[in-house]
PDB file of C-alpha atoms in Angstrom:
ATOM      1  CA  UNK A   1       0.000   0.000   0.000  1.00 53.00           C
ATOM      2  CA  UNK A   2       1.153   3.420  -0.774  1.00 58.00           C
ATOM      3  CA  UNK A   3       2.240   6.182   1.590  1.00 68.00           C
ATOM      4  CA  UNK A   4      -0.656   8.660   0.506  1.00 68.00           C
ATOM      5  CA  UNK A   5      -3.031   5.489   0.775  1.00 68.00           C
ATOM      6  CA  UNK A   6      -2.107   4.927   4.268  1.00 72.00           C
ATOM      7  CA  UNK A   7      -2.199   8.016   5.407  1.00 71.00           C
ATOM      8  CA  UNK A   8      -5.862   8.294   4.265  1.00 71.00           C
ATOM      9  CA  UNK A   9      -6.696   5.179   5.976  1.00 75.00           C
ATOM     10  CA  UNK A  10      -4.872   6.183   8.829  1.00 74.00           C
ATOM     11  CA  UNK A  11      -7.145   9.599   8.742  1.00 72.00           C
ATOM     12  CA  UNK A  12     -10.159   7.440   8.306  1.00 71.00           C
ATOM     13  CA  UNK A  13      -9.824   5.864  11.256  1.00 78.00           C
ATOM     14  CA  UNK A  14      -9.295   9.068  12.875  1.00 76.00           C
ATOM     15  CA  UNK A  15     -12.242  10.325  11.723  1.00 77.00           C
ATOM     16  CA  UNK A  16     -14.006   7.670  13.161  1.00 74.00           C
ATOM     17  CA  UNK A  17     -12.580   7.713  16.484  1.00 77.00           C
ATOM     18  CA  UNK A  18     -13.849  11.140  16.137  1.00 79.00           C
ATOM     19  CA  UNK A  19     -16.977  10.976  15.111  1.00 80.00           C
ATOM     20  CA  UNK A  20     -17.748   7.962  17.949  1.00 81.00           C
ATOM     21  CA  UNK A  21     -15.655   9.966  20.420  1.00 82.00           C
ATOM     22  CA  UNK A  22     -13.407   7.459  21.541  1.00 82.00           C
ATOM     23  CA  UNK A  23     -12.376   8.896  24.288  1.00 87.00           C
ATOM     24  CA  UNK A  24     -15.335   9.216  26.000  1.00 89.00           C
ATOM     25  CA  UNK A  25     -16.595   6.000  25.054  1.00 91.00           C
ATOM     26  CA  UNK A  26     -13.629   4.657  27.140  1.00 91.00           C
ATOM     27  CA  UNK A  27     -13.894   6.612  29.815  1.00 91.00           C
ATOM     28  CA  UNK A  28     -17.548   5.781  30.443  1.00 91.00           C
ATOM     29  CA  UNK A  29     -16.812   1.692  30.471  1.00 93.00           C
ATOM     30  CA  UNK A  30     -13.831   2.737  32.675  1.00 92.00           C
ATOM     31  CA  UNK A  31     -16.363   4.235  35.179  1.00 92.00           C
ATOM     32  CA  UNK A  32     -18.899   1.580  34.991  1.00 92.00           C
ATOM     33  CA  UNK A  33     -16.050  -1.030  36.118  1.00 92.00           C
ATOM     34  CA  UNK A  34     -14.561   1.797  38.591  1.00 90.00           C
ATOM     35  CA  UNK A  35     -18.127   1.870  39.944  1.00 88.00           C
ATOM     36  CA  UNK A  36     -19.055  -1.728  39.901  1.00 89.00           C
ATOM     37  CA  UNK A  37     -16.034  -2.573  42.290  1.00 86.00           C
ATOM     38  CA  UNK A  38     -16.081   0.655  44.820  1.00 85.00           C
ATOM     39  CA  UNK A  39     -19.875   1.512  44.888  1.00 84.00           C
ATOM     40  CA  UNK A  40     -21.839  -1.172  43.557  1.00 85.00           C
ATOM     41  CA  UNK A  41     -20.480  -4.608  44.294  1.00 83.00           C
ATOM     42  CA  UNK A  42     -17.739  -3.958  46.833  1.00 80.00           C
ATOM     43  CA  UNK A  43     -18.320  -7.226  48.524  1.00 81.00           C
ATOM     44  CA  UNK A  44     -18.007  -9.191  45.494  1.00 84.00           C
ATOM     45  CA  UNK A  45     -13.652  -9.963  44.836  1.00 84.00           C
ATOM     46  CA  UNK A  46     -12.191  -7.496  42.537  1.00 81.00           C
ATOM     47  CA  UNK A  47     -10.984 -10.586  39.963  1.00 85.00           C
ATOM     48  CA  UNK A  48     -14.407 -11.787  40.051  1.00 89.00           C
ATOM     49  CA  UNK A  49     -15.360  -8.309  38.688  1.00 89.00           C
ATOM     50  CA  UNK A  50     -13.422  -7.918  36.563  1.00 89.00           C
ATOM     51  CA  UNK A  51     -13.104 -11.059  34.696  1.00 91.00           C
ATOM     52  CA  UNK A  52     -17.192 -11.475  35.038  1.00 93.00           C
ATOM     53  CA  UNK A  53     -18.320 -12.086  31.451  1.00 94.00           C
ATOM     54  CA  UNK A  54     -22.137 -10.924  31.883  1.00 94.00           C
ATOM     55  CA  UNK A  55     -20.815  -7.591  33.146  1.00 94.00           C
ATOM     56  CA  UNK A  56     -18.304  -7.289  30.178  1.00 95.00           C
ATOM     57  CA  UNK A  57     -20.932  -7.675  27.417  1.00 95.00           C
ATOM     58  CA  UNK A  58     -23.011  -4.846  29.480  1.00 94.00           C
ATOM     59  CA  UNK A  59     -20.200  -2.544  29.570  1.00 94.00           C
ATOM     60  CA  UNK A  60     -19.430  -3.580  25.726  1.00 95.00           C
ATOM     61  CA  UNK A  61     -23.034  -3.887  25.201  1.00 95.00           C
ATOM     62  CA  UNK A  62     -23.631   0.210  26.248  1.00 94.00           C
ATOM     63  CA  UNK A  63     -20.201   1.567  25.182  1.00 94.00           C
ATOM     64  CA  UNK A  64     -21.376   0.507  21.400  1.00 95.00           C
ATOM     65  CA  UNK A  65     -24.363   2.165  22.011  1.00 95.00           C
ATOM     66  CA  UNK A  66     -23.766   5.209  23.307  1.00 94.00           C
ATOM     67  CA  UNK A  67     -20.877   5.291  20.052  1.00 93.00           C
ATOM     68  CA  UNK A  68     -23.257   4.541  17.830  1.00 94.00           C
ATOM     69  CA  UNK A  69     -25.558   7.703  19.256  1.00 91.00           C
ATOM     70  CA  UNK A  70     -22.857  10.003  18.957  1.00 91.00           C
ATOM     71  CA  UNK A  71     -22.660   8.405  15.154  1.00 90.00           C
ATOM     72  CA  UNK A  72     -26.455   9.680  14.505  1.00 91.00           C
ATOM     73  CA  UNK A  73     -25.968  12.700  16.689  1.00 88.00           C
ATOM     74  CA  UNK A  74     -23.346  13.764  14.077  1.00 85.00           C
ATOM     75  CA  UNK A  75     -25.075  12.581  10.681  1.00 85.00           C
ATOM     76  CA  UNK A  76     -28.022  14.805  11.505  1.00 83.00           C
ATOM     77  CA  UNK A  77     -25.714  18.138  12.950  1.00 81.00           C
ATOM     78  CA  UNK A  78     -23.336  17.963  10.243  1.00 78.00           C
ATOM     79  CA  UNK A  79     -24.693  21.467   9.129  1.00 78.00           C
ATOM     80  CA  UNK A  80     -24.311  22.493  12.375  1.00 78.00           C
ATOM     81  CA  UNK A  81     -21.406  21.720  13.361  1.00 74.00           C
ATOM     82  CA  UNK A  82     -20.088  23.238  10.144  1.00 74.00           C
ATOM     83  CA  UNK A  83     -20.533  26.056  11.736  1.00 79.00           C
ATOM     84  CA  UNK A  84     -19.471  25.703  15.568  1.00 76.00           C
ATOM     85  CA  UNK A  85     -17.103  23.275  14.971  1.00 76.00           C
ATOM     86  CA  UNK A  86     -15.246  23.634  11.757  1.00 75.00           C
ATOM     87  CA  UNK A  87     -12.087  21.829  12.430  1.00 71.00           C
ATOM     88  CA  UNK A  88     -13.509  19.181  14.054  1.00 70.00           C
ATOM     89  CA  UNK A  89     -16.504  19.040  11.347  1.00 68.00           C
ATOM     90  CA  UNK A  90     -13.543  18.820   8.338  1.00 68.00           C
ATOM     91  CA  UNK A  91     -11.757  16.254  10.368  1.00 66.00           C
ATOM     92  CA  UNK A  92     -14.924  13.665  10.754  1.00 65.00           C
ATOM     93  CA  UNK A  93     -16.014  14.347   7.013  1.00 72.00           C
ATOM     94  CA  UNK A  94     -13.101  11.905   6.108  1.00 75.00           C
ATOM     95  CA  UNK A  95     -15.660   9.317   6.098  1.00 79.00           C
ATOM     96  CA  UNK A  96     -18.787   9.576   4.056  1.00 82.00           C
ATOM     97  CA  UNK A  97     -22.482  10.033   5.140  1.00 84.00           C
ATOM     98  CA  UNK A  98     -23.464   6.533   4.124  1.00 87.00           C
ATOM     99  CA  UNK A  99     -20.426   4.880   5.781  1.00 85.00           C
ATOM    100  CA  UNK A 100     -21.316   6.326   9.148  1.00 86.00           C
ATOM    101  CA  UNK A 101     -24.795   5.163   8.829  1.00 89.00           C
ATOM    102  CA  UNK A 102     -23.702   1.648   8.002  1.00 91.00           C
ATOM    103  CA  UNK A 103     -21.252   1.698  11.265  1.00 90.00           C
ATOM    104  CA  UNK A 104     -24.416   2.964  13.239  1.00 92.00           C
ATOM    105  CA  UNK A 105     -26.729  -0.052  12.220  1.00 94.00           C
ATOM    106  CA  UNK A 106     -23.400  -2.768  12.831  1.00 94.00           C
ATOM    107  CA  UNK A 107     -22.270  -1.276  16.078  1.00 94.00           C
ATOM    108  CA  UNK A 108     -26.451  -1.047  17.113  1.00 94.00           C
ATOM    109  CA  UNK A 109     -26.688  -5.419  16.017  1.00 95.00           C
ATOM    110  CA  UNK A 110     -23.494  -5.660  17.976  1.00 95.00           C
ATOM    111  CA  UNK A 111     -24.948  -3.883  21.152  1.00 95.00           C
ATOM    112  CA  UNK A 112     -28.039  -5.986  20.841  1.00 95.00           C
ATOM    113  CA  UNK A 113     -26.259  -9.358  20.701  1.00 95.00           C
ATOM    114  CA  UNK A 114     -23.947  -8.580  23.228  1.00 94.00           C
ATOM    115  CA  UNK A 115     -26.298  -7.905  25.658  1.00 93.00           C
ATOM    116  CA  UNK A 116     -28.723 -10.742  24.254  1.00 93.00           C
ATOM    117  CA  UNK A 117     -26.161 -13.407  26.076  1.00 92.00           C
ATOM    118  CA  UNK A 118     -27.035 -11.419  29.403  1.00 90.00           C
ATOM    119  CA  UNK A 119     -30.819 -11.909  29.314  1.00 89.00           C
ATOM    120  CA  UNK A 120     -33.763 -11.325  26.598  1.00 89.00           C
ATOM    121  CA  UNK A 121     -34.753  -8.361  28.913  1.00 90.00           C
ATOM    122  CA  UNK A 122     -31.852  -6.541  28.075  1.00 91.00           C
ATOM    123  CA  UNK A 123     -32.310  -6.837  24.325  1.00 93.00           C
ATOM    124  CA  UNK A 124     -35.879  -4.929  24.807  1.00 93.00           C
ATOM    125  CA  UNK A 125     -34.830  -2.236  26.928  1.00 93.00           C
ATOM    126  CA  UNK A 126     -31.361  -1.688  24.781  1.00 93.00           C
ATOM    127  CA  UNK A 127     -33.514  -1.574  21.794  1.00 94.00           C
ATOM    128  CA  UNK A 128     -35.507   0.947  23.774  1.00 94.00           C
ATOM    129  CA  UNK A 129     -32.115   2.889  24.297  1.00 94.00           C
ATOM    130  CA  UNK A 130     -30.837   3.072  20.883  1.00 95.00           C
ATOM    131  CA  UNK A 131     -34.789   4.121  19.929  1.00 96.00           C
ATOM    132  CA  UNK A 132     -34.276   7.509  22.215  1.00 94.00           C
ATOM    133  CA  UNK A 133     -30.539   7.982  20.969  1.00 94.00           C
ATOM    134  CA  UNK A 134     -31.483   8.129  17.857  1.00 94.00           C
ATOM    135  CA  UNK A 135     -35.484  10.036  18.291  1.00 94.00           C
ATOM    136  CA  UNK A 136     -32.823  12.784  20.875  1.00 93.00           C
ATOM    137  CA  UNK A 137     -30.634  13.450  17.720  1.00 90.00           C
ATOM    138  CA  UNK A 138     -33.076  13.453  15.148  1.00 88.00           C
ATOM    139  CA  UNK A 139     -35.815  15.128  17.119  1.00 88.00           C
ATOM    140  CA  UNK A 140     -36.108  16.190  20.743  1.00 88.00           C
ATOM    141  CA  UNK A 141     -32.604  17.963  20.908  1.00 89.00           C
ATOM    142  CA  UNK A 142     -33.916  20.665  18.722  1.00 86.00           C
ATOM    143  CA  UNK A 143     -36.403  22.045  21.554  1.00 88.00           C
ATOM    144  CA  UNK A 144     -35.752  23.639  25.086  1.00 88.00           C
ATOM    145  CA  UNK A 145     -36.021  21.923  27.881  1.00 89.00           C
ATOM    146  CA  UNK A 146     -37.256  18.595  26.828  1.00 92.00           C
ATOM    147  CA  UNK A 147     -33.984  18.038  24.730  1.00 90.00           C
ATOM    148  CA  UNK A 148     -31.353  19.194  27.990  1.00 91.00           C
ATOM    149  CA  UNK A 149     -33.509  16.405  30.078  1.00 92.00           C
ATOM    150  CA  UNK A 150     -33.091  13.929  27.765  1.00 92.00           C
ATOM    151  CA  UNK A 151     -29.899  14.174  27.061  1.00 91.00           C
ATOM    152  CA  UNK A 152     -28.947  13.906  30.809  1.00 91.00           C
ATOM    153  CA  UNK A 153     -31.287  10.729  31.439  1.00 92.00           C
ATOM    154  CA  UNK A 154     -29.938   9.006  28.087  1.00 92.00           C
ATOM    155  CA  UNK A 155     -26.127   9.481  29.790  1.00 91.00           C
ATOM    156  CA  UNK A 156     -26.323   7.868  32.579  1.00 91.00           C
ATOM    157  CA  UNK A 157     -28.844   5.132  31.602  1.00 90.00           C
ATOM    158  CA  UNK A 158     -25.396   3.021  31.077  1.00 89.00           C
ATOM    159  CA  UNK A 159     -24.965   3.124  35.013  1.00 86.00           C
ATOM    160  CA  UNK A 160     -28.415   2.483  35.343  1.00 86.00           C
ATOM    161  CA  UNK A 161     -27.983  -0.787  33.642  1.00 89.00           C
ATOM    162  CA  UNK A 162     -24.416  -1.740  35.726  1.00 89.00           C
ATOM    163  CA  UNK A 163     -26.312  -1.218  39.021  1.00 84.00           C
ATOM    164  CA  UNK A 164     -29.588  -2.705  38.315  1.00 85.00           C
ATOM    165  CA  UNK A 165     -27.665  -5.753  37.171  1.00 88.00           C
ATOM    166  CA  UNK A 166     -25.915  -6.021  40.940  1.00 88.00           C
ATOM    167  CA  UNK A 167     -29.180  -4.819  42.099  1.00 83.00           C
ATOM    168  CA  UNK A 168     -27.927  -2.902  44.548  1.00 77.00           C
ATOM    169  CA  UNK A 169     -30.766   0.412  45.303  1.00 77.00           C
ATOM    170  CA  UNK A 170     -29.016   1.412  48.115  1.00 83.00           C
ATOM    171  CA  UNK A 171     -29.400   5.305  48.610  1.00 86.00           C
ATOM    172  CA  UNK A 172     -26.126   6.361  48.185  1.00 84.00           C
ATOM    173  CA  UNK A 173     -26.320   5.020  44.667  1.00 86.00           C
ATOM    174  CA  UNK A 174     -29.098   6.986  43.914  1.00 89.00           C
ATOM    175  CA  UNK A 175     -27.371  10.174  45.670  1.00 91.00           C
ATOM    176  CA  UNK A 176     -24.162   9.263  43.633  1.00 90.00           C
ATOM    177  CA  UNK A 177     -26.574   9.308  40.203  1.00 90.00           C
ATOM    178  CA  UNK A 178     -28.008  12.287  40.864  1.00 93.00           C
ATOM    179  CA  UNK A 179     -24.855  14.374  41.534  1.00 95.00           C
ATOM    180  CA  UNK A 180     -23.730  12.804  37.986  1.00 93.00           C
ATOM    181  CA  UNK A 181     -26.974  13.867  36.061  1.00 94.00           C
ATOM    182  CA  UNK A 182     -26.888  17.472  37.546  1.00 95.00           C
ATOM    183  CA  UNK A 183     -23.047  18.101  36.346  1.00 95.00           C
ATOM    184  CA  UNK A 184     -24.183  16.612  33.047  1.00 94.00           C
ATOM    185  CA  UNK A 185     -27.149  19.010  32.807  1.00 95.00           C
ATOM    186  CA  UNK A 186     -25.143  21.777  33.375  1.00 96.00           C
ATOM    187  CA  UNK A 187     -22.515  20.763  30.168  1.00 94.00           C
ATOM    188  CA  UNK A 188     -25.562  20.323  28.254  1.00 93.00           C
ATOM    189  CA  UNK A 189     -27.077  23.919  28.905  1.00 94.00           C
ATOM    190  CA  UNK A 190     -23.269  25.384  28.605  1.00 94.00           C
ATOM    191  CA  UNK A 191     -23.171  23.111  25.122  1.00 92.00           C
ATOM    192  CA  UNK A 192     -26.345  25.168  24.303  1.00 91.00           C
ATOM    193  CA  UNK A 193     -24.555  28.860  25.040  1.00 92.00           C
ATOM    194  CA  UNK A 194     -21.299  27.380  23.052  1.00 91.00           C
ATOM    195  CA  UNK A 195     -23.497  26.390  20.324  1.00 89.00           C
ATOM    196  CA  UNK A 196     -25.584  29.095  20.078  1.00 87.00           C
ATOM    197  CA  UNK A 197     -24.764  30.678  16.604  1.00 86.00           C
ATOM    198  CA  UNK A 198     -25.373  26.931  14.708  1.00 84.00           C
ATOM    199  CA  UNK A 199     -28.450  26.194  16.741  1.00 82.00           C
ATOM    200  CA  UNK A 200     -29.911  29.765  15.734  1.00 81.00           C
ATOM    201  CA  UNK A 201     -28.938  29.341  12.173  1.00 84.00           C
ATOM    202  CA  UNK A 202     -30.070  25.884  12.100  1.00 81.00           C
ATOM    203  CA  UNK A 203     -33.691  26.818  13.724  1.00 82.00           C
ATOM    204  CA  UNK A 204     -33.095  24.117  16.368  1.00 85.00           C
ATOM    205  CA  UNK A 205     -35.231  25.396  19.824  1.00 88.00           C
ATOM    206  CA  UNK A 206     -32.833  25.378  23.018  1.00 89.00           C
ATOM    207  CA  UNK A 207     -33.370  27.632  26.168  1.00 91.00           C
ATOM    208  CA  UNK A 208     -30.260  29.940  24.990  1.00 91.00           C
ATOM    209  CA  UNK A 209     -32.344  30.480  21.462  1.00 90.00           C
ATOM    210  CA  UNK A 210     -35.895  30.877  22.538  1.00 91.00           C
ATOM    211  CA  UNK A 211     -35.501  32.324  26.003  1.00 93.00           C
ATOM    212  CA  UNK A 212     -32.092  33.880  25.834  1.00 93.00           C
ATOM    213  CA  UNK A 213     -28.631  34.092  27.113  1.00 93.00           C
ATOM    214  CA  UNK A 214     -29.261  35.479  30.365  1.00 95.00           C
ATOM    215  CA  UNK A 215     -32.154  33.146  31.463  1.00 96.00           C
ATOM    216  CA  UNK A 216     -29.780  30.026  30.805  1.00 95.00           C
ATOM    217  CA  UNK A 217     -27.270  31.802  32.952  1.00 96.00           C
ATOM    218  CA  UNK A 218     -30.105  31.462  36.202  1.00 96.00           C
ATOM    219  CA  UNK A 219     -31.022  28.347  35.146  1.00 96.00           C
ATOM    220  CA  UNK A 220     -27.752  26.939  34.855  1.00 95.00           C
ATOM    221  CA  UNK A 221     -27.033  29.035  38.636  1.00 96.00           C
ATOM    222  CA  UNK A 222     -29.896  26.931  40.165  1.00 96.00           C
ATOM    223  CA  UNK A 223     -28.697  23.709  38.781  1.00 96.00           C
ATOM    224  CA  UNK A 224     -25.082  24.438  40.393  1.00 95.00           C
ATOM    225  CA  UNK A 225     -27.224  24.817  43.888  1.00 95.00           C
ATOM    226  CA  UNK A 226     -29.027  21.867  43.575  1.00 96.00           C
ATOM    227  CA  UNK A 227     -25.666  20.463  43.561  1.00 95.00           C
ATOM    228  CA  UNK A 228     -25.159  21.357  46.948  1.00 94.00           C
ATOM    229  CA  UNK A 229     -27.846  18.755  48.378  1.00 94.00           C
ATOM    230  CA  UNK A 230     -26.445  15.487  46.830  1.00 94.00           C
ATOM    231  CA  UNK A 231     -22.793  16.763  48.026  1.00 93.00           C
ATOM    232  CA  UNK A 232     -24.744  17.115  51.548  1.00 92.00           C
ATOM    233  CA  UNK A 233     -25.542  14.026  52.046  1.00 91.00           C
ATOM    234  CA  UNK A 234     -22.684  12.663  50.892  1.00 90.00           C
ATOM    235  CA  UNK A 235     -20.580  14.485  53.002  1.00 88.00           C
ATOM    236  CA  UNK A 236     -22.806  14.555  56.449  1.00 87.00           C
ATOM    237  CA  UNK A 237     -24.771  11.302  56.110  1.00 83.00           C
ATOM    238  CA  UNK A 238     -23.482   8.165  57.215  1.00 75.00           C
ATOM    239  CA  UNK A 239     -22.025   6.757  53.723  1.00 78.00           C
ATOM    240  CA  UNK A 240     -19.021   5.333  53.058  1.00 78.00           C
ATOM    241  CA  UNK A 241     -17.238   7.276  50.513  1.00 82.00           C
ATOM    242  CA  UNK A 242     -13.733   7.538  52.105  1.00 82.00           C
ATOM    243  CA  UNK A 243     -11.464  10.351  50.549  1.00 84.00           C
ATOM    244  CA  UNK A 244     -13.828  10.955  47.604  1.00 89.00           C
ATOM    245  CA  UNK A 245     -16.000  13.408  49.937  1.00 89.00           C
ATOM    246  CA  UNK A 246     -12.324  15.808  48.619  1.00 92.00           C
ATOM    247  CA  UNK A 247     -13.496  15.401  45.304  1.00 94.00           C
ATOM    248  CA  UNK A 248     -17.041  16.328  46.332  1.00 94.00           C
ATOM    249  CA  UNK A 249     -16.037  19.407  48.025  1.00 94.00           C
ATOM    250  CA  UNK A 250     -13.449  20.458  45.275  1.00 95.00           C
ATOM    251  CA  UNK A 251     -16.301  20.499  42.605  1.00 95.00           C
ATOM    252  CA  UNK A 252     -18.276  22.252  43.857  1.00 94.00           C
ATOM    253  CA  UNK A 253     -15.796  24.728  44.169  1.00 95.00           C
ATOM    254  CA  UNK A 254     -14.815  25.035  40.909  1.00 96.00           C
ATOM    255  CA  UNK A 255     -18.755  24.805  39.783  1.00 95.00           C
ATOM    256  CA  UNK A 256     -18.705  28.265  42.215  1.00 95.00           C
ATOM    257  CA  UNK A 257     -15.523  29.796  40.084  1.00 95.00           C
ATOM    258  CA  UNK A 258     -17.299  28.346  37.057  1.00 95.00           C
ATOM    259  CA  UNK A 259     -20.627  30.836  38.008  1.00 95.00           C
ATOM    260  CA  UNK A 260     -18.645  33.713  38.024  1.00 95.00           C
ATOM    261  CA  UNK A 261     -16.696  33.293  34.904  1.00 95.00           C
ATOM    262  CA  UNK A 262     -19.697  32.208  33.244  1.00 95.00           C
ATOM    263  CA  UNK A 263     -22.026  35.594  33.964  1.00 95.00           C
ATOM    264  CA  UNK A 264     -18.911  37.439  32.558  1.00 94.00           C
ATOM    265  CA  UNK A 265     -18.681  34.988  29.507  1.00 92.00           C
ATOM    266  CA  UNK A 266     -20.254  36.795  26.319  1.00 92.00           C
ATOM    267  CA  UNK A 267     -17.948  34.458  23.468  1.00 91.00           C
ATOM    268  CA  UNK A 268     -18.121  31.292  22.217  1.00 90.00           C
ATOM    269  CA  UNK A 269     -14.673  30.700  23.043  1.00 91.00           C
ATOM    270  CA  UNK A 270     -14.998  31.693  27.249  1.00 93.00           C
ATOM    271  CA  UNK A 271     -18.207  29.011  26.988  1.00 93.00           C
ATOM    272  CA  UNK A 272     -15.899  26.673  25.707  1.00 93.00           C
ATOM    273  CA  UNK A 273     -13.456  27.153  28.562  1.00 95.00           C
ATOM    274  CA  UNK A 274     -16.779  26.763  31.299  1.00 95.00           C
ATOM    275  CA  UNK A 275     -17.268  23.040  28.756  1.00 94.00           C
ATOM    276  CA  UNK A 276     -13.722  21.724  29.218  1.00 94.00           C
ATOM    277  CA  UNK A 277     -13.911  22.635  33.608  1.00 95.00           C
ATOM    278  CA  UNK A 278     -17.084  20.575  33.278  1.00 95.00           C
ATOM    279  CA  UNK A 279     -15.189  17.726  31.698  1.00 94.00           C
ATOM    280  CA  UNK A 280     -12.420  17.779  33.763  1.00 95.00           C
ATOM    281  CA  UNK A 281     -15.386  17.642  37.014  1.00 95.00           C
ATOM    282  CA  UNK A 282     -16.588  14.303  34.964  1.00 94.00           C
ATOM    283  CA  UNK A 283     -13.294  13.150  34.359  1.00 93.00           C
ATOM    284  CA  UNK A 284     -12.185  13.565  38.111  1.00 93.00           C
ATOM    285  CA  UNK A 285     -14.958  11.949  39.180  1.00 92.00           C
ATOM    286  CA  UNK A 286     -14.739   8.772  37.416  1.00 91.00           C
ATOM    287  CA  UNK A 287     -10.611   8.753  38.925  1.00 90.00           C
ATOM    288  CA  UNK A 288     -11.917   9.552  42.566  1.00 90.00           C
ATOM    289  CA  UNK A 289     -13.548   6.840  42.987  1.00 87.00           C
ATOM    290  CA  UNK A 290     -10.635   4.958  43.788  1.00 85.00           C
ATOM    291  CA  UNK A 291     -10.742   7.221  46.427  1.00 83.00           C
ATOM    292  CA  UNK A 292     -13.419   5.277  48.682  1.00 81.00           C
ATOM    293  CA  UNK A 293     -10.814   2.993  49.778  1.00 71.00           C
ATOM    294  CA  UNK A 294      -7.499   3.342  48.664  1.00 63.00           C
ATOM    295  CA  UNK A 295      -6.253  -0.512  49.538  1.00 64.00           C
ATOM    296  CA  UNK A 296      -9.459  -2.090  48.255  1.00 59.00           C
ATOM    297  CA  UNK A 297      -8.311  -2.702  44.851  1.00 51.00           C
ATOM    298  CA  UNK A 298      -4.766  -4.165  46.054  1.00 55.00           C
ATOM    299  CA  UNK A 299      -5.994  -6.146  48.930  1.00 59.00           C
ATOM    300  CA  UNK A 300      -8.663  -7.954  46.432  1.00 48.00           C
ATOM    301  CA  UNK A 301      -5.992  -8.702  43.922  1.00 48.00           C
ATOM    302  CA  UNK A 302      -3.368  -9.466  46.213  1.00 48.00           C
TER     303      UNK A 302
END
């Protein structure tokens, strides 16, 4: 094969990676198994975890999923994102229209049977999934409100999945999952202030678009205190979260710096700054988990 014909392979499979977002695919199966050993099954051995096959194929099962939604999500804002996101726009167009939508339907089959050797269950409700992924990004993401929900509830549905499968409801999960959907509520509404200038071109409906710049500001101020109860209880209530309740207090620190940078903001490129602290929150939280016991990991392997 020829130089120039590998390098446009190579690019290709760039482009994917891109276009799937790679990155945060594994990150998310990285938290689900982070999760499953500190939060949700911390009595079960770590090895057993690890190396359990049914939990694989869920973690497989969703991470195709979700890659497969961010496939659709980009198919249908390609005109968009021509205009927020040029770079990254030119980048993913190294692979055609129809081959994305052929990777969508294999890595949706793929999803399906993984989680088909699980239970029959699974196959309806991941079918379910994919449905919404694809009705957000062809549909509901165009219209306030309704699309910012759903595209909260549709991210952590994979964590949903992990802990309904241990079937462990103990509170502090559900105090843990809430915490997580109101940081990712607040990137979506920020994604809605960077975005602005495609989604008003575009005629797609968001809060920044139909009821302005400043009202998402509040709105995204009120989220930030409804932080404050989840970290509450977490902090004060009996749980078990060993060093993490650092992490806990750190965020919502930097969600406090992130208010007042944000009601100065006024470019694309300062909303953009507010995104990548958001991340970085996510990103740190899916690390600080270790942080619930520090020898757990080491005593169950060793």
């Amino acid at each position: 094969m020829s130089t120039p014909a590998k390098k446009k392979r190579f690019l290709k499979w760039v482009s994917l990676f891109s276009v799937v977002r790679g990155y945060n695919i594994l990150l998310l199966a990285l938290a689900q198994y982070f999760a499953s050993i500190y939060i949700l099954a911390p009595h079960i051995p770590t090895r057993d975890v690890l190396f359990d096959p049914n939990l694989f194929l869920l973690v497989l099962g969703s991470s195709l999923a979700i890659a497969s939604g961010y496939i659709i999500n980009n198919f249908y804002d390609s005109e968009k994102d021509l205009i927020n996101r040029p770079n990254k726009t030119f980048l993913d167009n190294y692979i055609s229209q129809r081959t994305k939508l052929s990777v969508y339907f294999i890595l949706n089959f793929i999803s399906v049977v993984c989680v088909s050797y699980v239970s029959f269950s699974l196959v309806l409700f991941f079918s379910g999934y994919i449905f919404f992924l694809w009705f957000y990004s062809h549909k509901l993401k165009k219209y306030p409100f309704i699309g910012n929900l759903t595209a909260s509830i549709l991210a952590v549905i994979p964590f949903f999945v992990v802990f309904v499968y241990y079937k462990n409801f103990d509170l502090v999960i559900f105090i843990h999952a809430t915490f997580l959907f109101l940081i990712i509520s607040i990137r979506e509404m920020v994604k809605d202030l960077e975005n602005l200038k495609g989604d008003f071109t575009q005629k797609y409906h968001t809060i920044p678009v139909v009821y302005g710049i400043k009202f998402s500001k509040f709105l995204i101020s009120f989220l930030v205190g409804l932080t404050l109860i989840p970290i509450l209880f977490l902090l004060f209530y009996d749980f078990n979260i060993g060093y993490m309740d650092y992490y806990f207090v750190l965020s919502f620190l930097l969600l406090l710096l992130m208010l007042l940078f944000l009601w100065k903001s006024t470019t694309r490129y300062q909303y953009i700054l507010i995104h990548n602290l958001l991340k970085f929150i996510l990103v740190a939280g899916v690390f600080s988990i270790l942080l619930i016991d520090v020898d757990l990991l080491l005593n169950k392997l060793f």
